[in-house]
């Protein structure tokens, strides 16, 4: 006899399930379709005996699908629902735990972090969307400098402080551009047009080959000689060049004017690109790149991203990403022009993507075209710039693209963070060591501004690759969790943080040299970005034990330069300066000084030229102390904790050198998979991003 809860039904194939017990009844035999239709007994199998005798194959002997009825107790169903709800709740708690800092009490129960496996959340995984300005949310990537500044302010802010606005607030908006479109912008005189073109060609970064130099100047003369001013393609290209030439010609904006010089030419050229050609021409792609280049002066990175993307896809339709067969009847100039235009698109995509956080728009696996070359045809030197510069820019852009995919990505990687970090830094070290002599910086002679710009971009890549580690180091140090790290982890953390700080200090010195020599251009995005990114790192350095006492003063020096650019109507500088003010405000707060710096007082003014004095934090972290570190002028001398370069002039090559860094870079990749920084969940509040900061609130 069975109990009532486990009785077995004898009807057909029905089952009775009691809780977790399942009792099966005897299966009924099922006849195939042929036997069933003839109402004869079927032997089963495929084919059955009768189908086999009739010459049918296994595929022709088919059976009806059986859908057995299963009877389940209601209590069993309720238990399944409860188990499912508990599983969902557990998954939700695990997800939220990644973004919640453990309490001091919970941490004090253990001398080490509870999960020392991964540092993948050094780059925060929660996605930011700005919803203040538009009905459509605007995505903010963690690679953008303003995002990093917001993260820093979130950490530094007192509990009752107002929020910080994360997205850019200063740019030339659509309505302002529309007002410029109403102006009747005409061709300038030939002499002024030539001056503008030559100014543009002289100032555009040599890594960006946007037009053929001699052909562009000769074409301008032809237009004026023939009076052919109505050719839309030519007009678009030359007006874009006029815009660039005019913005580089202006030492500052007109008093009382909020408009960037050259904007009227830019708007007129943009207006001529209304139709996307089904069969594009090189002049159309040139125009797209020129307009994208000018967008930096307006701080319109979304527009630049769209224009570069259009140029890239039109370039794909022309096959610019593959080598042109020799059977095609093209001159050497045309062939080289195609190659250099393509690589200019590539560099623009990766350089500006790294500064704004946009993903790369084409992968290296889809590119099958050679690098730029040197040819011995007659007008090579008049048409093209030096090839070594663009090749160096291409290789640095490749590393930048890899960094964006491996460091700043939402994709979960099977490799440890340190393993990816090591690979990126090795690539950067190989790049700087392979740089030709003509592109190196020498202390005994003046360097061209374009060479300095290339080195600034390198330092920016180093900072971009390491600064998530630096910010996590700050959070560790503030909570005294760095004291619980083992010696090996402490060694790696200090090494990476010091390299990031060295790159920032050296970048700021290069910017200061450009400033004092008069080579730093007023308009544009590059120099403000370098100043801002370096200043943020030095602001953090001022709160860390390996920092100099005057790192904060160096940060304030970068702010002063940004302020001058801000007052000169550099739109990008306006945006970055406002974020710098918020960082400065939080650093100078008494709460921040007390909680973070310990014995170091940072809310009082410091003498910029004051000498460095060691703090007790150095001894606590076991750093080698060899005496006071010297400083030059108003920016600290670049140095490492073991003073590798204490008595020599610092160069870019030294950013990733030093015994500690070489030890990190020389570790076998297999070891890097077993070693990683402790996982420190972040406590940053995403809602903090969407609040407007009231500048009058103090």
Coordinates of N, CA and C in Angstrom, one line a residue, residues 98-262:
X98 N 29.6 44.1 -5.8 CA 30.7 44.6 -6.6 C 30.9 46.1 -6.4
X99 N 29.8 46.8 -6.1 CA 29.8 48.3 -6.1 C 29.6 48.9 -4.7
X100 N 29.8 48.1 -3.7 CA 29.7 48.5 -2.3 C 30.9 48.3 -1.5
X101 N 31.5 49.3 -0.9 CA 32.7 49.2 -0.1 C 32.4 48.5 1.2
X102 N 33.2 47.5 1.6 CA 32.9 46.9 2.9 C 33.1 47.9 4.0
X103 N 32.4 47.7 5.1 CA 32.5 48.6 6.2 C 33.8 48.4 6.9
X104 N 34.2 49.4 7.7 CA 35.5 49.4 8.4 C 35.5 48.2 9.4
X105 N 34.3 47.9 10.0 CA 34.3 46.8 11.0 C 34.5 45.5 10.3
X106 N 33.8 45.3 9.1 CA 33.9 44.1 8.4 C 35.3 43.9 7.9
X107 N 36.0 45.0 7.5 CA 37.4 44.8 7.0 C 38.3 44.5 8.1
X108 N 38.1 45.1 9.3 CA 39.0 44.9 10.4 C 39.1 43.5 10.9
X109 N 38.1 42.7 10.5 CA 38.1 41.3 11.0 C 39.1 40.5 10.3
X110 N 39.7 41.0 9.1 CA 40.7 40.3 8.4 C 41.8 41.2 8.0
X111 N 43.0 40.7 8.0 CA 44.2 41.5 7.6 C 44.3 41.7 6.1
X112 N 43.6 40.9 5.3 CA 43.7 41.0 3.9 C 42.3 41.0 3.3
X113 N 42.2 41.6 2.1 CA 40.9 41.6 1.4 C 40.3 40.2 1.3
X114 N 39.0 40.1 1.3 CA 38.4 38.8 1.2 C 38.5 38.1 -0.1
X115 N 38.7 38.9 -1.2 CA 38.8 38.4 -2.5 C 40.0 39.0 -3.2
X116 N 41.2 38.4 -3.1 CA 42.4 39.0 -3.7 C 42.6 38.5 -5.1
X117 N 41.6 38.1 -5.8 CA 41.8 37.5 -7.1 C 42.0 38.5 -8.2
X118 N 41.1 39.4 -8.3 CA 41.0 40.2 -9.5 C 41.0 41.7 -9.2
X119 N 41.5 42.5 -10.1 CA 41.4 44.0 -10.0 C 40.7 44.5 -11.2
X120 N 39.7 43.7 -11.7 CA 39.0 44.1 -13.0 C 38.2 45.3 -12.8
X121 N 37.8 45.6 -11.6 CA 36.9 46.7 -11.4 C 37.7 48.0 -11.1
X122 N 39.0 48.0 -11.4 CA 39.8 49.2 -11.3 C 39.1 50.2 -12.3
X123 N 38.7 49.8 -13.4 CA 37.9 50.6 -14.3 C 36.4 50.2 -14.1
X124 N 35.7 51.2 -13.6 CA 34.3 50.9 -13.1 C 33.4 50.4 -14.2
X125 N 32.6 49.4 -13.9 CA 31.8 48.8 -14.9 C 30.4 49.3 -15.0
X126 N 30.0 50.1 -14.0 CA 28.6 50.7 -14.2 C 28.6 51.7 -15.3
X127 N 27.6 51.7 -16.1 CA 27.6 52.6 -17.3 C 26.9 53.9 -16.9
X128 N 27.6 55.0 -17.4 CA 27.1 56.3 -17.2 C 26.3 56.8 -18.3
X129 N 25.1 57.4 -18.1 CA 24.4 58.1 -19.1 C 24.0 59.5 -18.6
X130 N 24.3 60.5 -19.3 CA 23.9 61.9 -19.0 C 22.5 62.2 -19.5
X131 N 21.6 62.5 -18.6 CA 20.2 62.8 -19.0 C 19.8 64.2 -18.7
X132 N 20.7 65.1 -18.4 CA 20.3 66.4 -18.0 C 20.0 67.3 -19.2
X133 N 20.8 67.2 -20.2 CA 20.7 68.2 -21.3 C 19.8 67.8 -22.4
X134 N 19.5 66.5 -22.6 CA 18.8 66.1 -23.7 C 17.8 65.0 -23.3
X135 N 16.7 64.9 -24.2 CA 15.8 63.8 -23.9 C 16.4 62.4 -24.2
X136 N 17.4 62.4 -25.0 CA 18.2 61.2 -25.3 C 19.4 61.1 -24.4
X137 N 19.6 60.1 -23.6 CA 20.8 60.1 -22.7 C 22.1 60.1 -23.5
X138 N 23.1 60.7 -23.0 CA 24.4 60.8 -23.6 C 25.3 59.9 -22.8
X139 N 26.0 59.0 -23.5 CA 26.9 58.0 -22.8 C 28.2 58.7 -22.5
X140 N 28.7 58.4 -21.3 CA 30.0 58.9 -20.8 C 30.9 57.7 -20.5
X141 N 32.0 57.6 -21.3 CA 32.9 56.5 -21.1 C 34.0 56.8 -20.0
X142 N 34.4 55.7 -19.3 CA 35.4 55.9 -18.2 C 36.7 56.4 -18.7
X143 N 37.0 56.3 -20.0 CA 38.3 56.7 -20.5 C 38.4 58.2 -20.6
X144 N 37.3 58.9 -20.7 CA 37.3 60.4 -20.8 C 37.8 61.0 -19.5
X145 N 38.6 62.1 -19.7 CA 39.2 62.7 -18.5 C 38.2 63.3 -17.6
X146 N 37.1 63.8 -18.1 CA 36.0 64.4 -17.2 C 35.4 63.3 -16.4
X147 N 35.4 62.0 -16.9 CA 34.9 60.9 -16.1 C 35.8 60.6 -15.0
X148 N 37.1 60.6 -15.3 CA 38.1 60.4 -14.2 C 38.1 61.5 -13.2
X149 N 37.9 62.7 -13.6 CA 37.8 63.8 -12.6 C 36.6 63.6 -11.7
X150 N 35.5 63.2 -12.3 CA 34.3 63.0 -11.5 C 34.5 61.9 -10.5
X151 N 35.2 60.8 -10.9 CA 35.5 59.7 -10.0 C 36.3 60.2 -8.8
X152 N 37.3 61.0 -9.1 CA 38.2 61.6 -8.1 C 37.4 62.5 -7.1
X153 N 36.5 63.3 -7.7 CA 35.7 64.2 -6.8 C 34.7 63.3 -6.0
X154 N 34.2 62.3 -6.5 CA 33.3 61.4 -5.7 C 34.0 60.8 -4.5
X155 N 35.3 60.5 -4.7 CA 36.1 60.0 -3.6 C 36.4 61.1 -2.6
X156 N 36.7 62.3 -3.1 CA 37.2 63.3 -2.2 C 36.1 64.1 -1.5
X157 N 34.9 64.0 -2.0 CA 33.8 64.9 -1.6 C 33.4 64.7 -0.1
X158 N 33.1 65.7 0.6 CA 32.5 65.5 1.9 C 31.0 65.0 1.7
X159 N 30.5 64.5 2.7 CA 29.1 63.8 2.6 C 28.1 64.8 2.2
X160 N 28.2 66.1 2.6 CA 27.1 67.1 2.4 C 27.4 68.0 1.2
X161 N 28.4 67.6 0.4 CA 28.8 68.5 -0.7 C 27.9 68.3 -1.9
X162 N 27.7 69.3 -2.8 CA 26.9 69.2 -4.0 C 27.6 68.3 -5.0
X163 N 26.8 67.9 -6.0 CA 27.3 67.0 -7.0 C 28.1 67.7 -8.1
X164 N 28.7 66.9 -8.9 CA 29.5 67.4 -10.0 C 28.9 67.0 -11.3
X165 N 28.8 67.9 -12.3 CA 28.2 67.6 -13.6 C 29.3 67.0 -14.4
X166 N 29.0 65.7 -14.9 CA 30.1 64.9 -15.5 C 30.3 65.3 -17.0
X167 N 29.2 65.6 -17.7 CA 29.3 65.8 -19.2 C 29.9 67.2 -19.5
X168 N 30.4 67.3 -20.7 CA 30.9 68.6 -21.1 C 29.7 69.6 -21.2
X169 N 30.0 70.8 -20.7 CA 28.9 71.8 -20.7 C 29.2 73.0 -21.6
X170 N 30.5 73.0 -22.1 CA 30.9 74.1 -23.0 C 31.2 73.6 -24.4
X171 N 30.5 74.0 -25.3 CA 30.7 73.6 -26.7 C 29.9 74.6 -27.6
X172 N 30.3 74.7 -28.8 CA 29.5 75.6 -29.7 C 28.3 74.8 -30.1
X173 N 27.1 75.2 -29.7 CA 25.9 74.4 -29.9 C 25.3 74.6 -31.3
X174 N 24.3 73.8 -31.6 CA 23.7 73.8 -33.0 C 23.1 75.2 -33.3
X175 N 22.5 75.8 -32.4 CA 21.8 77.1 -32.7 C 22.8 78.2 -33.0
X176 N 24.0 78.1 -32.3 CA 25.0 79.1 -32.6 C 25.6 78.9 -34.0
X177 N 25.8 77.6 -34.4 CA 26.2 77.3 -35.7 C 25.2 77.7 -36.8
X178 N 23.9 77.5 -36.4 CA 22.9 77.9 -37.4 C 22.9 79.4 -37.6
X179 N 23.2 80.2 -36.6 CA 23.2 81.7 -36.7 C 24.4 82.1 -37.7
X180 N 25.5 81.3 -37.6 CA 26.6 81.6 -38.5 C 26.3 81.2 -40.0
X181 N 25.4 80.2 -40.1 CA 25.0 79.8 -41.5 C 24.2 80.9 -42.2
X182 N 23.6 81.8 -41.5 CA 22.9 82.9 -42.1 C 23.8 84.0 -42.7
X183 N 25.1 83.9 -42.3 CA 26.0 84.9 -42.8 C 26.4 84.6 -44.2
X184 N 26.7 85.6 -45.0 CA 27.1 85.4 -46.4 C 28.6 85.4 -46.5
X185 N 29.1 84.2 -46.2 CA 30.6 84.0 -46.1 C 31.1 83.8 -47.6
X186 N 32.0 84.6 -48.0 CA 32.5 84.6 -49.4 C 33.9 84.2 -49.4
X187 N 34.4 83.9 -50.6 CA 35.9 83.6 -50.8 C 36.7 84.9 -50.4
X188 N 37.8 84.7 -49.7 CA 38.6 85.8 -49.4 C 39.5 86.2 -50.6
X189 N 40.3 87.3 -50.5 CA 41.2 87.6 -51.6 C 42.2 86.5 -51.8
X190 N 42.8 86.4 -52.9 CA 43.8 85.4 -53.2 C 44.9 85.4 -52.2
X191 N 45.4 86.6 -51.9 CA 46.6 86.7 -51.0 C 46.2 86.2 -49.6
X192 N 45.1 86.6 -49.1 CA 44.6 86.2 -47.8 C 44.3 84.7 -47.8
X193 N 43.7 84.2 -48.9 CA 43.4 82.8 -49.0 C 44.7 81.9 -49.0
X194 N 45.8 82.4 -49.7 CA 47.0 81.7 -49.6 C 47.7 81.7 -48.2
X195 N 47.5 82.8 -47.5 CA 48.0 82.9 -46.2 C 47.3 81.9 -45.3
X196 N 46.0 81.8 -45.4 CA 45.3 80.9 -44.6 C 45.6 79.5 -44.9
X197 N 45.8 79.1 -46.1 CA 46.1 77.7 -46.5 C 47.5 77.4 -46.0
X198 N 48.4 78.2 -46.2 CA 49.8 77.9 -45.7 C 49.8 77.9 -44.2
X199 N 49.1 78.7 -43.5 CA 49.0 78.6 -42.0 C 48.4 77.3 -41.6
X200 N 47.4 76.9 -42.2 CA 46.7 75.6 -41.9 C 47.7 74.4 -42.1
X201 N 48.3 74.4 -43.3 CA 49.2 73.3 -43.6 C 50.5 73.3 -42.7
X202 N 50.9 74.5 -42.2 CA 52.0 74.5 -41.3 C 51.7 74.1 -39.9
X203 N 50.4 74.2 -39.5 CA 50.1 73.9 -38.1 C 49.4 72.5 -37.9
X204 N 48.8 72.0 -38.9 CA 48.2 70.7 -38.8 C 49.3 69.6 -38.4
X205 N 49.0 68.8 -37.5 CA 49.9 67.8 -37.0 C 50.4 66.9 -38.2
X206 N 51.7 66.7 -38.4 CA 52.2 65.9 -39.5 C 51.7 64.5 -39.5
X207 N 51.2 64.0 -38.4 CA 50.6 62.7 -38.4 C 49.3 62.6 -39.1
X208 N 48.7 63.8 -39.3 CA 47.4 63.8 -40.1 C 47.7 64.4 -41.5
X209 N 47.8 63.5 -42.4 CA 47.9 63.9 -43.8 C 46.5 64.0 -44.3
X210 N 46.1 65.3 -44.5 CA 44.7 65.5 -44.9 C 44.5 66.0 -46.3
X211 N 45.5 66.6 -46.9 CA 45.5 67.0 -48.3 C 46.9 66.9 -48.9
X212 N 47.0 67.0 -50.2 CA 48.3 67.1 -50.9 C 48.7 68.6 -50.9
X213 N 49.8 68.9 -50.4 CA 50.2 70.3 -50.1 C 50.3 71.1 -51.4
X214 N 51.2 70.6 -52.3 CA 51.4 71.4 -53.6 C 50.2 71.4 -54.4
X215 N 49.5 70.3 -54.5 CA 48.3 70.3 -55.3 C 47.2 71.2 -54.8
X216 N 47.1 71.3 -53.5 CA 46.1 72.2 -52.8 C 46.4 73.7 -53.1
X217 N 47.7 74.1 -53.0 CA 48.0 75.5 -53.3 C 47.9 75.8 -54.8
X218 N 48.3 74.8 -55.7 CA 48.1 75.1 -57.1 C 46.6 75.1 -57.5
X219 N 45.8 74.3 -56.9 CA 44.4 74.3 -57.2 C 43.7 75.6 -56.7
X220 N 44.2 76.2 -55.6 CA 43.7 77.5 -55.2 C 44.0 78.6 -56.3
X221 N 45.2 78.6 -56.8 CA 45.5 79.6 -57.9 C 44.6 79.4 -59.1
X222 N 44.4 78.1 -59.4 CA 43.5 77.8 -60.6 C 42.1 78.3 -60.4
X223 N 41.6 78.1 -59.2 CA 40.2 78.6 -58.9 C 40.1 80.1 -59.1
X224 N 41.0 80.8 -58.6 CA 41.0 82.3 -58.7 C 41.3 82.8 -60.2
X225 N 42.1 82.1 -60.9 CA 42.4 82.4 -62.3 C 41.2 82.2 -63.2
X226 N 40.5 81.1 -63.0 CA 39.4 80.8 -63.8 C 38.0 81.3 -63.2
X227 N 38.1 81.8 -62.0 CA 36.8 82.3 -61.4 C 35.8 81.2 -61.1
X228 N 36.3 79.9 -60.9 CA 35.4 78.8 -60.7 C 35.1 78.7 -59.2
X229 N 34.3 79.6 -58.7 CA 34.1 79.7 -57.2 C 32.8 78.9 -56.8
X230 N 32.1 78.3 -57.8 CA 30.9 77.6 -57.5 C 31.0 76.1 -57.4
X231 N 32.2 75.5 -57.6 CA 32.3 74.1 -57.5 C 32.2 73.7 -56.0
X232 N 31.1 73.0 -55.7 CA 30.7 72.7 -54.3 C 31.8 71.9 -53.6
X233 N 32.4 70.9 -54.3 CA 33.4 70.0 -53.7 C 34.7 70.8 -53.3
X234 N 35.1 71.6 -54.3 CA 36.3 72.4 -54.0 C 36.1 73.5 -53.0
X235 N 34.9 74.1 -53.0 CA 34.5 75.1 -52.1 C 34.5 74.6 -50.6
X236 N 33.9 73.4 -50.5 CA 33.9 72.7 -49.2 C 35.3 72.5 -48.6
X237 N 36.2 72.0 -49.4 CA 37.5 71.7 -49.0 C 38.3 72.9 -48.6
X238 N 38.2 74.0 -49.5 CA 39.0 75.2 -49.2 C 38.4 76.0 -48.1
X239 N 37.1 76.0 -47.9 CA 36.5 76.7 -46.8 C 36.9 76.0 -45.5
X240 N 37.0 74.7 -45.5 CA 37.4 74.0 -44.3 C 38.9 74.4 -43.9
X241 N 39.7 74.5 -45.0 CA 41.1 74.9 -44.8 C 41.2 76.3 -44.3
X242 N 40.3 77.2 -44.8 CA 40.3 78.6 -44.4 C 40.0 78.7 -42.9
X243 N 39.0 77.8 -42.5 CA 38.6 77.8 -41.1 C 39.8 77.4 -40.2
X244 N 40.5 76.4 -40.6 CA 41.7 76.0 -39.8 C 42.8 77.0 -39.8
X245 N 43.0 77.6 -41.0 CA 44.0 78.6 -41.0 C 43.7 79.9 -40.2
X246 N 42.4 80.2 -40.2 CA 42.0 81.4 -39.4 C 42.1 81.2 -37.9
X247 N 41.8 80.0 -37.4 CA 41.9 79.7 -36.0 C 43.3 79.7 -35.5
X248 N 44.2 79.2 -36.4 CA 45.6 79.2 -36.0 C 46.3 80.5 -36.2
X249 N 45.7 81.4 -37.0 CA 46.2 82.8 -37.2 C 45.9 83.7 -36.0
X250 N 44.8 83.4 -35.3 CA 44.3 84.3 -34.3 C 45.1 84.0 -33.0
X251 N 45.8 85.0 -32.4 CA 46.4 84.7 -31.1 C 45.4 84.6 -30.0
X252 N 44.3 85.2 -30.1 CA 43.2 85.0 -29.1 C 41.9 85.5 -29.8
X253 N 40.8 85.2 -29.1 CA 39.5 85.6 -29.6 C 39.3 87.1 -29.5
X254 N 38.4 87.6 -30.4 CA 38.1 89.0 -30.4 C 37.5 89.4 -29.0
X255 N 37.8 90.6 -28.5 CA 37.2 91.0 -27.2 C 35.7 90.9 -27.2
X256 N 35.1 90.3 -26.3 CA 33.6 90.3 -26.2 C 33.0 89.3 -27.1
X257 N 33.8 88.5 -27.9 CA 33.2 87.5 -28.8 C 33.3 86.2 -28.2
X258 N 32.2 85.4 -28.4 CA 32.1 84.1 -27.9 C 32.4 83.1 -29.0
X259 N 32.6 83.6 -30.2 CA 32.8 82.7 -31.4 C 34.3 82.4 -31.6
X260 N 34.5 81.2 -32.0 CA 35.9 80.8 -32.3 C 36.2 81.2 -33.7
X261 N 37.4 81.8 -33.9 CA 37.8 82.3 -35.2 C 37.7 81.1 -36.2
X262 N 37.2 81.4 -37.4 CA 37.1 80.4 -38.5 C 35.8 79.7 -38.5

